Tab-separated table of C-alpha atoms in Angstrom:
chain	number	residue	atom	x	y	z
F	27	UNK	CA	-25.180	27.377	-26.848
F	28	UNK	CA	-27.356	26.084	-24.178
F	29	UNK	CA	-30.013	27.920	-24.368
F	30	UNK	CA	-33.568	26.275	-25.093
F	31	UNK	CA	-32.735	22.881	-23.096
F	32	UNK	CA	-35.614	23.342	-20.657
F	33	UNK	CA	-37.813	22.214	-22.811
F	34	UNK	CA	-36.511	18.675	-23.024
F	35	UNK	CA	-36.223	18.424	-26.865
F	36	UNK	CA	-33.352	17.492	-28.610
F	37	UNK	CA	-32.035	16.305	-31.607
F	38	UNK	CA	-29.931	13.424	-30.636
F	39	UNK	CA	-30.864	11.551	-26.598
F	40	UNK	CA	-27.621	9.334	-26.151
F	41	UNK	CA	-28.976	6.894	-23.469
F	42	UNK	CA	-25.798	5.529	-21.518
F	43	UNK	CA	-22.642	7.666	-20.269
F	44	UNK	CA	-19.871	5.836	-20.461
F	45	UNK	CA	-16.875	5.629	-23.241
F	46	UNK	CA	-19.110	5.095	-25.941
F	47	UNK	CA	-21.923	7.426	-25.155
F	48	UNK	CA	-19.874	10.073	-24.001
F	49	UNK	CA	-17.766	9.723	-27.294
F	50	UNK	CA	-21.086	9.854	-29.359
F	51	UNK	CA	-22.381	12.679	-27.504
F	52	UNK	CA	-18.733	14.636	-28.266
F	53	UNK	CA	-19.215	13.757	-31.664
F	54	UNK	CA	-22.747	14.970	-32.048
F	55	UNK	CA	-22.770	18.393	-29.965
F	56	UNK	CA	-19.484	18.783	-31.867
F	57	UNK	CA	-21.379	19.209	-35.071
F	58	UNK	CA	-23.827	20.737	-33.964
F	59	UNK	CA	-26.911	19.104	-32.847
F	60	UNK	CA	-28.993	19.865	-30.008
F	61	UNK	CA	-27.453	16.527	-28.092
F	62	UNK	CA	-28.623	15.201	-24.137
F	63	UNK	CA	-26.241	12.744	-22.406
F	64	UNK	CA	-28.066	10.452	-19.972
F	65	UNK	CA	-26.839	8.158	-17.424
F	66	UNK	CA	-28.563	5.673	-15.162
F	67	UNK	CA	-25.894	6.335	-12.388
F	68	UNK	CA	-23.511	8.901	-11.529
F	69	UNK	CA	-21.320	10.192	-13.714
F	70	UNK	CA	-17.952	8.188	-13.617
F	71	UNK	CA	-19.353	5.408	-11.569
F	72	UNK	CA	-17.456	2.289	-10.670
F	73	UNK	CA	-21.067	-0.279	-11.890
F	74	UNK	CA	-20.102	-0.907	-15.683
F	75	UNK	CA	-17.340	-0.985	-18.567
F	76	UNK	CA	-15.968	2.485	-18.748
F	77	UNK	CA	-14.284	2.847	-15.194
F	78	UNK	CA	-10.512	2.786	-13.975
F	79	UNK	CA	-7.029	3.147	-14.416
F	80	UNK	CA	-5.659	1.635	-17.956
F	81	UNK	CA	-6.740	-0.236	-20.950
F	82	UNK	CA	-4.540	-1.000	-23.863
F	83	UNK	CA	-4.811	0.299	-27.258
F	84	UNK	CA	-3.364	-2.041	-30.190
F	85	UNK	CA	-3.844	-2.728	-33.641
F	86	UNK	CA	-2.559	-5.944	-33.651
F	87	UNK	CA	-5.883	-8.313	-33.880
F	88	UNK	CA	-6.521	-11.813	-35.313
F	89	UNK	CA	-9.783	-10.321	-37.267
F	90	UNK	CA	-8.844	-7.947	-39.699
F	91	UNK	CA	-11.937	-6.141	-39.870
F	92	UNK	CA	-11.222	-3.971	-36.613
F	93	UNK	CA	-8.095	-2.265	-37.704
F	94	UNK	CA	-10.083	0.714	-39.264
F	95	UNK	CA	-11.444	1.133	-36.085
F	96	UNK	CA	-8.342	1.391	-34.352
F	97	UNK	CA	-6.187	3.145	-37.099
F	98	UNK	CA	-9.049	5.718	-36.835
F	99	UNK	CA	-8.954	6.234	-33.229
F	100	UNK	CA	-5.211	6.882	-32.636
F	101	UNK	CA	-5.872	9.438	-34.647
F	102	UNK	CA	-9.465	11.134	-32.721
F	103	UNK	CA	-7.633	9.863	-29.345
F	104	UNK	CA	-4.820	12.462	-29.912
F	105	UNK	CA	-7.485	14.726	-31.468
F	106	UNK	CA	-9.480	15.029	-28.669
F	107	UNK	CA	-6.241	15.509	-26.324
F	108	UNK	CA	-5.440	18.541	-28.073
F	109	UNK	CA	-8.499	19.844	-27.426
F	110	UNK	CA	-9.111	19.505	-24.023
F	111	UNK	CA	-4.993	20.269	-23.082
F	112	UNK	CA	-4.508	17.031	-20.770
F	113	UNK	CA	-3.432	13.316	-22.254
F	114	UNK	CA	-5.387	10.345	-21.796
F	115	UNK	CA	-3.225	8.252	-24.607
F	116	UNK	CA	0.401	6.994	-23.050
F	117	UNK	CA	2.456	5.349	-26.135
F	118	UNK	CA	3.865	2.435	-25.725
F	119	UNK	CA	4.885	-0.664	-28.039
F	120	UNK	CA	2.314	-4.265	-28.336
F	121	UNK	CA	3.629	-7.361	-28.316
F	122	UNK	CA	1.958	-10.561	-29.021
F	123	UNK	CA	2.981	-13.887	-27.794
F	124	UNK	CA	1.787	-17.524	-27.818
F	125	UNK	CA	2.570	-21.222	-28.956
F	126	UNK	CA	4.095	-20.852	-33.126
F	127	UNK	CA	1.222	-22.987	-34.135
F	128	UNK	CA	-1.827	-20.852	-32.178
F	129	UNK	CA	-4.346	-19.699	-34.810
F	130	UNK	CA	-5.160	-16.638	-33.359
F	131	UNK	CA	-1.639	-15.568	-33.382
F	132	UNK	CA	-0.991	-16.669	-36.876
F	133	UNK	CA	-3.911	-14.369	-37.811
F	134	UNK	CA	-2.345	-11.473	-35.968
F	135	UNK	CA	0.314	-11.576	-38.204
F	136	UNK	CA	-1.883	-12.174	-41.089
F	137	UNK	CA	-3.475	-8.979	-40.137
F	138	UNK	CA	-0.406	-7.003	-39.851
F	139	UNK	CA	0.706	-8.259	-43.517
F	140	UNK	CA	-3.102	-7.432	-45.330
F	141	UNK	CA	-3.073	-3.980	-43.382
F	142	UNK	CA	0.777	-3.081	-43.571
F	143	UNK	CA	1.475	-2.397	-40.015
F	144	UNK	CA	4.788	-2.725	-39.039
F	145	UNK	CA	6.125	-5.916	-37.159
F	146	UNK	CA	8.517	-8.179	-36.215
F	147	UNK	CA	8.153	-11.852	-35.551
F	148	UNK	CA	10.510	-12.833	-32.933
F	149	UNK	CA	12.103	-16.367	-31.538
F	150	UNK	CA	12.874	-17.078	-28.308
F	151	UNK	CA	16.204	-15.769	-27.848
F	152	UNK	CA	15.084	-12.479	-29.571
F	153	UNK	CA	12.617	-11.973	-27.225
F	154	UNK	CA	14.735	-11.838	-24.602
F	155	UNK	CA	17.438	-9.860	-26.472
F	156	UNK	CA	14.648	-7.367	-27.370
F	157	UNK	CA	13.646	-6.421	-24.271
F	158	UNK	CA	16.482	-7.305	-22.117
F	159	UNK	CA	15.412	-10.288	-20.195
F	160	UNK	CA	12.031	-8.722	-18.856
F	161	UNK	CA	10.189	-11.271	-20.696
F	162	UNK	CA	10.772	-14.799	-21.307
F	163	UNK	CA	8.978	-16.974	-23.584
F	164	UNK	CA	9.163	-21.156	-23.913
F	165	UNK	CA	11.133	-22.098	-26.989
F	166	UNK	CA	8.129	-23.375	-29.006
F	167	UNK	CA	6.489	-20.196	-28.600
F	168	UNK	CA	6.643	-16.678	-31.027
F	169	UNK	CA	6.776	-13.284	-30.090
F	170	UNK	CA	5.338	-10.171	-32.441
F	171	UNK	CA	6.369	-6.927	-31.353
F	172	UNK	CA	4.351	-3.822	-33.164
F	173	UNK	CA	5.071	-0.243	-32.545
F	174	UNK	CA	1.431	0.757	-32.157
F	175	UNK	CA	0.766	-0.243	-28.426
F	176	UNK	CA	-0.101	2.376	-25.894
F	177	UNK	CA	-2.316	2.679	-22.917
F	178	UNK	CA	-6.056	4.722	-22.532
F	179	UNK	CA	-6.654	6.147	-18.858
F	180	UNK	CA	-10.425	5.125	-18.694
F	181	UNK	CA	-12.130	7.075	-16.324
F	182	UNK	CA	-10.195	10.344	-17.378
F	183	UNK	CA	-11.072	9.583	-21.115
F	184	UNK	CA	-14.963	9.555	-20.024
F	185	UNK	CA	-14.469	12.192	-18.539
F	186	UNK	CA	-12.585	14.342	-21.297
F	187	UNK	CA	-15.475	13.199	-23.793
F	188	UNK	CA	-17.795	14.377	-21.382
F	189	UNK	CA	-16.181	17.856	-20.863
F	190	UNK	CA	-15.837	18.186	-25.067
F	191	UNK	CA	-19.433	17.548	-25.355
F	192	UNK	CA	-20.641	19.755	-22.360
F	193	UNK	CA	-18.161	22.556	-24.152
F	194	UNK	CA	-19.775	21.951	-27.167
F	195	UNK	CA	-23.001	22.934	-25.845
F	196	UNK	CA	-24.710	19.465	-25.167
F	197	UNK	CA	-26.667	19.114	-21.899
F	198	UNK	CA	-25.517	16.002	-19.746
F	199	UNK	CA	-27.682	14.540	-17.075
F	200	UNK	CA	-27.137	11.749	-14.662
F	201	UNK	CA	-29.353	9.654	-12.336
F	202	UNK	CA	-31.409	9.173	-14.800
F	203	UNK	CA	-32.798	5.623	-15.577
F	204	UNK	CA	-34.252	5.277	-18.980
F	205	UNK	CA	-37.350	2.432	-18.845
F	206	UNK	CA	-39.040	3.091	-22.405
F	207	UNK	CA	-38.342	4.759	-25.803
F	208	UNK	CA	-41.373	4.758	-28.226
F	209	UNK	CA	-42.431	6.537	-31.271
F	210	UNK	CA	-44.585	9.626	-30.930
F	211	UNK	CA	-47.001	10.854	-33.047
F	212	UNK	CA	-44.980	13.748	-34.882
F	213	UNK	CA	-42.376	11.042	-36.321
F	214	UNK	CA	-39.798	11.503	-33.273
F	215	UNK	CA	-39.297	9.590	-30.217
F	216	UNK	CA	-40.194	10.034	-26.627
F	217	UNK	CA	-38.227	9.008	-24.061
F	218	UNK	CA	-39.174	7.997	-20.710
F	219	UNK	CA	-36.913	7.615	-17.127
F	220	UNK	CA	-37.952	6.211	-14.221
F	221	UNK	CA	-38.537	9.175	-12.151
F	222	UNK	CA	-40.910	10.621	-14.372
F	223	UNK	CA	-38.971	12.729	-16.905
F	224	UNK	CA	-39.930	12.668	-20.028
F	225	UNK	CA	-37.209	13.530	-22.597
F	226	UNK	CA	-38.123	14.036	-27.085
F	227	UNK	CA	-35.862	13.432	-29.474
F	228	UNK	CA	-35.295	13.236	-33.411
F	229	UNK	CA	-32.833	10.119	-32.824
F	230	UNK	CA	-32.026	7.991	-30.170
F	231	UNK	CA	-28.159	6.137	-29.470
F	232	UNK	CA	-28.210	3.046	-26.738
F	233	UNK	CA	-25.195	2.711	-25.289
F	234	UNK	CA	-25.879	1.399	-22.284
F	235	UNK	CA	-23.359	-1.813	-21.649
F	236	UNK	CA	-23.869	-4.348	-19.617
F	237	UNK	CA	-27.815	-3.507	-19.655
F	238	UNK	CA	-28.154	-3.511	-23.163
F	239	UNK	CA	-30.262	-6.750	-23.631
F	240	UNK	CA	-32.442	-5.621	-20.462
F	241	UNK	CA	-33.206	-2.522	-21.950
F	242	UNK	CA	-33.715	-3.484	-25.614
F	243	UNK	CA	-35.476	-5.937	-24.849
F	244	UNK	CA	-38.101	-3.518	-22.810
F	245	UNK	CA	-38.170	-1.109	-25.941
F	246	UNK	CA	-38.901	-3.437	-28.833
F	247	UNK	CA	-39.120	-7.011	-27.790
F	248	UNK	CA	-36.019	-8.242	-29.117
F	249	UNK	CA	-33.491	-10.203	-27.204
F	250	UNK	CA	-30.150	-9.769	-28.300
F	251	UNK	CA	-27.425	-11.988	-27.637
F	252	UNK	CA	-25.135	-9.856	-24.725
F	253	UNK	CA	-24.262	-11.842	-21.846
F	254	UNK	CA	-22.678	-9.198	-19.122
F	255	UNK	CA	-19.574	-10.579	-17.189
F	256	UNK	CA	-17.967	-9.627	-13.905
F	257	UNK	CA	-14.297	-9.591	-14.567
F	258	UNK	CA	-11.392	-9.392	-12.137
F	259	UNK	CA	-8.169	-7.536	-12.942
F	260	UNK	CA	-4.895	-8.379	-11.229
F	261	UNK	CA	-2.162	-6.017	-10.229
F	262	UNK	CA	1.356	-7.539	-9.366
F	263	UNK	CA	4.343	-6.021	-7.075
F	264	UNK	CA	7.467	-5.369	-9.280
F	265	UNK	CA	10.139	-7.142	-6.409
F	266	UNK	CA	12.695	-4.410	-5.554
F	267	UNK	CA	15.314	-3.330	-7.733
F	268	UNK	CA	12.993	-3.996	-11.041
F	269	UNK	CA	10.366	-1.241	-10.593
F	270	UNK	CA	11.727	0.735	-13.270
F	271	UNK	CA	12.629	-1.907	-16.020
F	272	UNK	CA	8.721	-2.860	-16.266
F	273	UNK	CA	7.618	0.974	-15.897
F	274	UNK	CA	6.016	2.855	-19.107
F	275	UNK	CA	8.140	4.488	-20.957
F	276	UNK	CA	11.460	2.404	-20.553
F	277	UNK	CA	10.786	0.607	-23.711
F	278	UNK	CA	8.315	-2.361	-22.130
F	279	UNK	CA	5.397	-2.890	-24.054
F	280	UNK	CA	1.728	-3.422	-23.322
F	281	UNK	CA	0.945	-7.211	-24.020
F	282	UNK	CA	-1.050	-10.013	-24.576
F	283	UNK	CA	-0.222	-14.092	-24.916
F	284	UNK	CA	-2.499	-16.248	-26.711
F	285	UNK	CA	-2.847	-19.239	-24.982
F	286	UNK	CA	-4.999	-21.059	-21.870
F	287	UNK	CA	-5.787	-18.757	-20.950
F	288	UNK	CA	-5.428	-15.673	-22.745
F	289	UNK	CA	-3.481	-12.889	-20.869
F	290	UNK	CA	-3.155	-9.510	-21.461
F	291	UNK	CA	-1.520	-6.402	-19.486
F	292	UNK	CA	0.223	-3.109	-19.393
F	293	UNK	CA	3.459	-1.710	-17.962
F	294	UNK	CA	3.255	-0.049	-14.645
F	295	UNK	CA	1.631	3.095	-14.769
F	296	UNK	CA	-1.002	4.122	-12.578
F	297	UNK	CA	0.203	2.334	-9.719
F	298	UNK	CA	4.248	2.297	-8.853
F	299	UNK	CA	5.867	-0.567	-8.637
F	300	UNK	CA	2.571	-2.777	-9.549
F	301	UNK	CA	2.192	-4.327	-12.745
F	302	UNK	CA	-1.033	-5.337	-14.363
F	303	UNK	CA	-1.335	-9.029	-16.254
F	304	UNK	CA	-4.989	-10.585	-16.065
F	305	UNK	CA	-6.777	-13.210	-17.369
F	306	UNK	CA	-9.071	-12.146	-20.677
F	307	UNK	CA	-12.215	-13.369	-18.887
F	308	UNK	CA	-14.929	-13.563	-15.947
F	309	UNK	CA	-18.137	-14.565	-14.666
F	310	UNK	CA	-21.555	-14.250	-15.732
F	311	UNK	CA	-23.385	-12.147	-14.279
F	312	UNK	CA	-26.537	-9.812	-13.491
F	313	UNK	CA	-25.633	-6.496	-14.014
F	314	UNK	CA	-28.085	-4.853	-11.075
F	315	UNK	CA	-27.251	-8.047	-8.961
F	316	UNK	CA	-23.161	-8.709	-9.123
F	317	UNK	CA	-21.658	-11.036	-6.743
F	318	UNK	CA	-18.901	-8.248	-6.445
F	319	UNK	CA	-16.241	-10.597	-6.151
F	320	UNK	CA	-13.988	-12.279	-5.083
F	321	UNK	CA	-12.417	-12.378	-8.150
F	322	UNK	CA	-10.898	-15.982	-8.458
F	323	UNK	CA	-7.181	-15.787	-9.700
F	324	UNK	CA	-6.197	-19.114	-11.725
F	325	UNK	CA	-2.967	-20.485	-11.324
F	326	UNK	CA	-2.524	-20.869	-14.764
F	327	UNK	CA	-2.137	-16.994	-14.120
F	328	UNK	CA	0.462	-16.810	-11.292
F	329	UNK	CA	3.065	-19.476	-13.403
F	330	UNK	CA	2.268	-17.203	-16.397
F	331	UNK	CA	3.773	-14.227	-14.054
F	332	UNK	CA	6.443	-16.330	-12.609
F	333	UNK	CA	7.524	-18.041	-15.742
F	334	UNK	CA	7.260	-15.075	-18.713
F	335	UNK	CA	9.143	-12.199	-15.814
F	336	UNK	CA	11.514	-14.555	-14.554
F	337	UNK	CA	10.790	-14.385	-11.321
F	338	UNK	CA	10.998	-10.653	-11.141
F	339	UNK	CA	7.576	-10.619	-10.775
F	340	UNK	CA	5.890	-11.225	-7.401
F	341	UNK	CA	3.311	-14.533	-8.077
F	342	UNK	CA	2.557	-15.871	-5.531
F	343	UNK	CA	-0.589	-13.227	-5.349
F	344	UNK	CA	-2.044	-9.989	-6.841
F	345	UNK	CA	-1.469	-7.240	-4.364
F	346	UNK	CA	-5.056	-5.501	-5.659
F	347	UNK	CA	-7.773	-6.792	-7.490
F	348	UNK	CA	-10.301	-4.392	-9.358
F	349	UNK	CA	-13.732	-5.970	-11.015
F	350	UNK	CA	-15.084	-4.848	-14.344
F	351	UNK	CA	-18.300	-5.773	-16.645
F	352	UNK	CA	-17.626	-7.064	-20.000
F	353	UNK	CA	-20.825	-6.983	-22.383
F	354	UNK	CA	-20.047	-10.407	-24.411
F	355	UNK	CA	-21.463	-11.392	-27.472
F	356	UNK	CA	-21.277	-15.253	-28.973
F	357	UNK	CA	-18.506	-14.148	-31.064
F	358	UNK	CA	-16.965	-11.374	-29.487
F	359	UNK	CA	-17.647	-9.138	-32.185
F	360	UNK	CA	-19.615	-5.451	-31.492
F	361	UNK	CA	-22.920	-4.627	-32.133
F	362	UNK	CA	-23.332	-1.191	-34.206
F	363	UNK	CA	-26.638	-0.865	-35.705
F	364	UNK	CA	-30.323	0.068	-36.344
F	365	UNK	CA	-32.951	-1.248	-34.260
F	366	UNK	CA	-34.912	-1.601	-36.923
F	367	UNK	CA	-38.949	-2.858	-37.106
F	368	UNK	CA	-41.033	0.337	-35.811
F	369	UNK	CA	-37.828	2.240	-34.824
F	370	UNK	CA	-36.396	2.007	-38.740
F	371	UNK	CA	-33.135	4.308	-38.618
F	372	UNK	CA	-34.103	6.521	-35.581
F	373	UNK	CA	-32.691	4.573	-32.539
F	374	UNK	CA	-29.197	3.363	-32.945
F	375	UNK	CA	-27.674	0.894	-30.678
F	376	UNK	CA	-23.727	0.068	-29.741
F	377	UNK	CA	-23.022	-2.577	-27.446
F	378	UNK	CA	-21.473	-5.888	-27.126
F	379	UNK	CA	-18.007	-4.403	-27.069
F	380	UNK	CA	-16.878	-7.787	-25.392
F	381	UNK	CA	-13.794	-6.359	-23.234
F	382	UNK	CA	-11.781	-4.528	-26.365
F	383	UNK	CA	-14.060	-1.701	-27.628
F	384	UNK	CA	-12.308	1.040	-25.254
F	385	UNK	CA	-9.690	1.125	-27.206
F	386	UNK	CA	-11.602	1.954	-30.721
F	387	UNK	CA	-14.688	4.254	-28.406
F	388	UNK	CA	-13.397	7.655	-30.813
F	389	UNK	CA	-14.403	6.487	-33.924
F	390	UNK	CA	-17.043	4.023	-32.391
F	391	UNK	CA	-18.698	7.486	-31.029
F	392	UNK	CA	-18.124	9.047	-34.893
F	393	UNK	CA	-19.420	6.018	-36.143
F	394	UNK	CA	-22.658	5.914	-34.087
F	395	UNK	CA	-23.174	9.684	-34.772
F	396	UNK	CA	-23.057	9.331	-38.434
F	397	UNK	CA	-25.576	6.790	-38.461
F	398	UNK	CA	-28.233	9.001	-36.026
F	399	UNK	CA	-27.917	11.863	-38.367
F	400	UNK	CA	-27.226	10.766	-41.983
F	401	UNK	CA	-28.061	6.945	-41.419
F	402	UNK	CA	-24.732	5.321	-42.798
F	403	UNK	CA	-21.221	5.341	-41.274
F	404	UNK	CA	-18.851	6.950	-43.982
F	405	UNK	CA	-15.600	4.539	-44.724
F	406	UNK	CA	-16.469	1.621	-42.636
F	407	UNK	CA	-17.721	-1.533	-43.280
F	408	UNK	CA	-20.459	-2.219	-40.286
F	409	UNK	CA	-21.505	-5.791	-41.716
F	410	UNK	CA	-19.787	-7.855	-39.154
F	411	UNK	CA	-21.527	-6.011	-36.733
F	412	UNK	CA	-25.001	-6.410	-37.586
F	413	UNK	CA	-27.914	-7.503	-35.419
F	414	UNK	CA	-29.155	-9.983	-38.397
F	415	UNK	CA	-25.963	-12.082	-37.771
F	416	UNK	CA	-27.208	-13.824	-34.726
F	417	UNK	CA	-30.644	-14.808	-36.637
F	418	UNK	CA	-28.396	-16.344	-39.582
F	419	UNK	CA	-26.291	-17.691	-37.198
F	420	UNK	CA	-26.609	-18.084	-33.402
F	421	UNK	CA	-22.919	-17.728	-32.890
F	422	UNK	CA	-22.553	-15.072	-35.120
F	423	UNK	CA	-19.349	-14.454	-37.252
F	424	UNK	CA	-17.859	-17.317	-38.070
F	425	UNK	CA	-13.758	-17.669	-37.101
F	426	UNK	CA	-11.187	-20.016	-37.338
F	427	UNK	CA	-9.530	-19.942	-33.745
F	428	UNK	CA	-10.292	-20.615	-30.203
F	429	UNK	CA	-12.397	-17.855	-28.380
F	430	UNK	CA	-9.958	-15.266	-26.748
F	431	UNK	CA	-12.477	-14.831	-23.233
F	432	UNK	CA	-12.498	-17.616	-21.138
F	433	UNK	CA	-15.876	-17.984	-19.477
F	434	UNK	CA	-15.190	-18.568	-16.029
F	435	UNK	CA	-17.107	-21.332	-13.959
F	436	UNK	CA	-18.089	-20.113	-10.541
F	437	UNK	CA	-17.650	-21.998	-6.970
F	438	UNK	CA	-19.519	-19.973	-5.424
C-alpha cells in the first residue's frame, strides 16, 4: 500500500494532526486514496486541542442541529474500536443541571423531545434519590439525566485514528509546518512547509486548531472569526471513603450545569480518587505565544464543588491543573466548509470546534472526507456551519440563550 509516496503526490494532504485530521485522514486512506497526514509538531503533542486524559461525549445539546453529529459518532467511535482491538469510548450516563427557568437547559430538553432521545427531567429530591446523594442540586434548579453520556480518552483516540490511517496505507509525517497552499498549474495544489518540502495534492483538508485563522489567513487572505483560548482544567480529590461512589462505572454520570458559570466534568477515571469539574471557559490567547498558565480557578467553581457533592468533594483547591486551547468562534458553532474564491471545492477547512467538537471528531473526519472527494457531505445539513455566516452576520448563528464559554478576563 505504500508504495509510490516518495514522490510527494497525493490525493488528499490533511494539514493538522490532531482529532480531526487524524479522523479525516482514517476516513480517506480508508477508502482508498493516496492520503498524507501532516503535523506542525510532534505527533501527540501537549500545544493544541486534541491532547489528554478525558472528554465527554453527550447528545444532550441546547442546538438541535448537532445531534446527527453525535448520534453518528457513537456509532464510528465503537467502529473504529473494533478495529484497532483497544477502547477509547467508556459509557457512562449525562446529566444536565441548572436553574428551571435557564434557556439553554430548556432547549436541552427541547432537543431531546424533537430528536427522541431518552430522558428524564428530575426535581430536587429526585436528584438526590437518583444517584444516592452524590449530587445535590438547589430546589429551584432541574436535573435531566440521559443515558447517552460516556467519556473519549483523547490522546489515545488520536492516536488510534492515526494507527487506522497509517494501516490503511496513508503516509503520516510530523514536524512539518505548512506556510502556503496555492494552486498549480495542472489544476491541483502545491503545498509548501517551512523547511522546504514541497508536498502536491488533488485536495487539501485544514485542520489545524488553534492556528486556523493564522494560517488561512496566509493562504487566501481571509480572516475568519477563531479566537484561540488557553483553558484550565481542574481535577478534585474524592475525600476518603467516597473514591468509589464518584468512580466510572458505579452509575455516576458525566455532567454539565448551566449556570454562571457553566460547568462541566466526568467521573473519576484516569486519575484515582480525583474528580474532574471545570469551568467551560479560558483566556485568549496566542497560540505560538501562551502565557502557559496559571490557570485562575473562580470561586464560583470551588462552592459549585462544595455545594452540588456535599462536601464529599475536596474544594478548597484542585489538586492538578492541566491547560488546553479552545478554537472559539462568535457563536460557538464549527466551521466545516470550502474555502472557496481561487480554491473553489479543493481545500476544505474544519475548525472552530469551540471546546465540544471531540466528541463528534468520527463523523466530523467522514464529513470532511466526503466533501474533499465528492464535494458534499451525504445526510448532513452543513448550513450552520458555513463561512458566509459571519459576513451575514458578525456573530454568526443566531440563539436564544446565554453563551455557554465564559471568556475569562486576565490579571495578569
Amino acid at each position: 500500500m505504500n508504495m509510490g509516496y516518495s514522490d510527494n503526490e497525493f490525493d488528499v494532504i490533511v494539514v493538522g494532526a490532531g482529532v480531526m485530521g487524524s479522523s479525516t485522514a482514517y476516513q480517506l486512506a480508508k477508502s482508498g486514496q493516496k492520503t498524507l497526514l501532516l503535523e506542525q509538531f510532534d505527533f501527540l503533542h501537549h500545544r493544541g486541542s486534541s491532547h489528554g486524559e478525558s472528554r465527554t461525549i453527550r447528545a444532550t445539546y441546547p442546538e438541535d442541529y448537532y445531534f446527527g453529529l453525535v448520534d453518528e459518532s457513537y456509532r464510528l467511535w465503537e467502529q473504529a474500536q473494533s478495529e484497532i482491538g483497544f477502547k477509547v469510548y467508556f459509557k457512562a450516563q449525562q446529566f444536565d443541571m441548572g436553574p428551571s427557568d435557564a434557556k439553554s437547559l430548556l432547549s436541552v430538553i427541547a432537543t431531546c423531545r424533537k430528536n427522541a432521545i431518552p430522558y428524564q427531567v428530575l426535581d430536587h429530591r429526585q436528584v438526590a434519590e437518583r444517584f444516592s446523594g452524590r449530587i445535590d442540586i438547589p430546589e429551584d434548579w432541574i436535573g435531566v439525566s440521559c443515558e447517552l453520556g460516556g467519556i473519549i480518552k483523547p490522546t489515545k483516540a488520536v492516536s488510534m485514528f492515526q494507527m487506522l490511517a497509517f494501516k490503511n496505507g496513508a503516509c503520516l509525517k510530523d514536524n512539518i509546518k505548512v506556510v502556503s497552499i496555492n494552486k498549480d498549474g495542472d489544476g491541483g495544489l502545491k503545498v509548501a512547509a517551512s523547511n522546504g518540502e514541497i508536498f502536491w495534492g488533488k485536495k487539501c483538508v485544514v485542520t489545524v486548531g488553534g492556528w486556523m485563522r493564522n494560517l488561512v489567513k496566509t493562504v487566501c487572505g481571509i480572516e475568519l472569526p477563531i479566537q484561540p483560548l488557553e483553558t484550565n482544567v481542574c481535577y478534585w480529590r474524592i475525600k476518603d471513603g467516597h473514591e468509589v461512589k464518584y468512580a466510572i462505572g458505579n452509575d455516576f454520570p458525566t455532567f454539565a450545569s448551566y449556570g454562571h458559570p457553566y460547568i462541566y466534568g466526568t467521573p473519576s477515571l484516569e486519575y484515582p480518587g480525583l474528580i474532574k469539574v471545570a469551568v467551560h471557559g479560558g483566556y485568549q490567547c496566542n497560540p505560538d505565544k501562551r502565557p502557559w498558565g496559571p490557570g485562575l480557578v473562580p470561586d464560583s467553581l470551588k462552592q459549585w464543588v462544595e455545594q452540588r457533592f456535599k462536601g464529599k468533594v475536596d474544594s478548597s483547591k484542585p489538586v492538578m491543573t492541566q491547560l488546553c486551547v479552545y478554537s472559539m468562534t462568535p457563536d460557538e458553532d464549527f466551521v466545516i466548509d470550502f474555502l472557496g474564491g481561487e480554491f473553489g471545492k479543493d481545500v476544505v477547512i474544519g475548525g472552530g470546534f469551540s471546546g465540544h467538537g471531540f466528541k463528534m471528531s468520527p463523523a466530523i473526519g467522514r464529513i470532511l472526507a466526503d466533501l474533499a472527494l465528492i464535494g458534499e457531505a451525504k445526510g448532513v445539513e452543513l448550513k450552520q456551519f458555513r463561512i458566509a455566516r459571519f459576513e451575514e452576520n458578525p456573530r454568526g448563528n443566531i440563539k436564544e440563550y446565554e453563551d455557554q464559554v465564559k471568556l475569562l478576563k486576565s490579571t495578569l
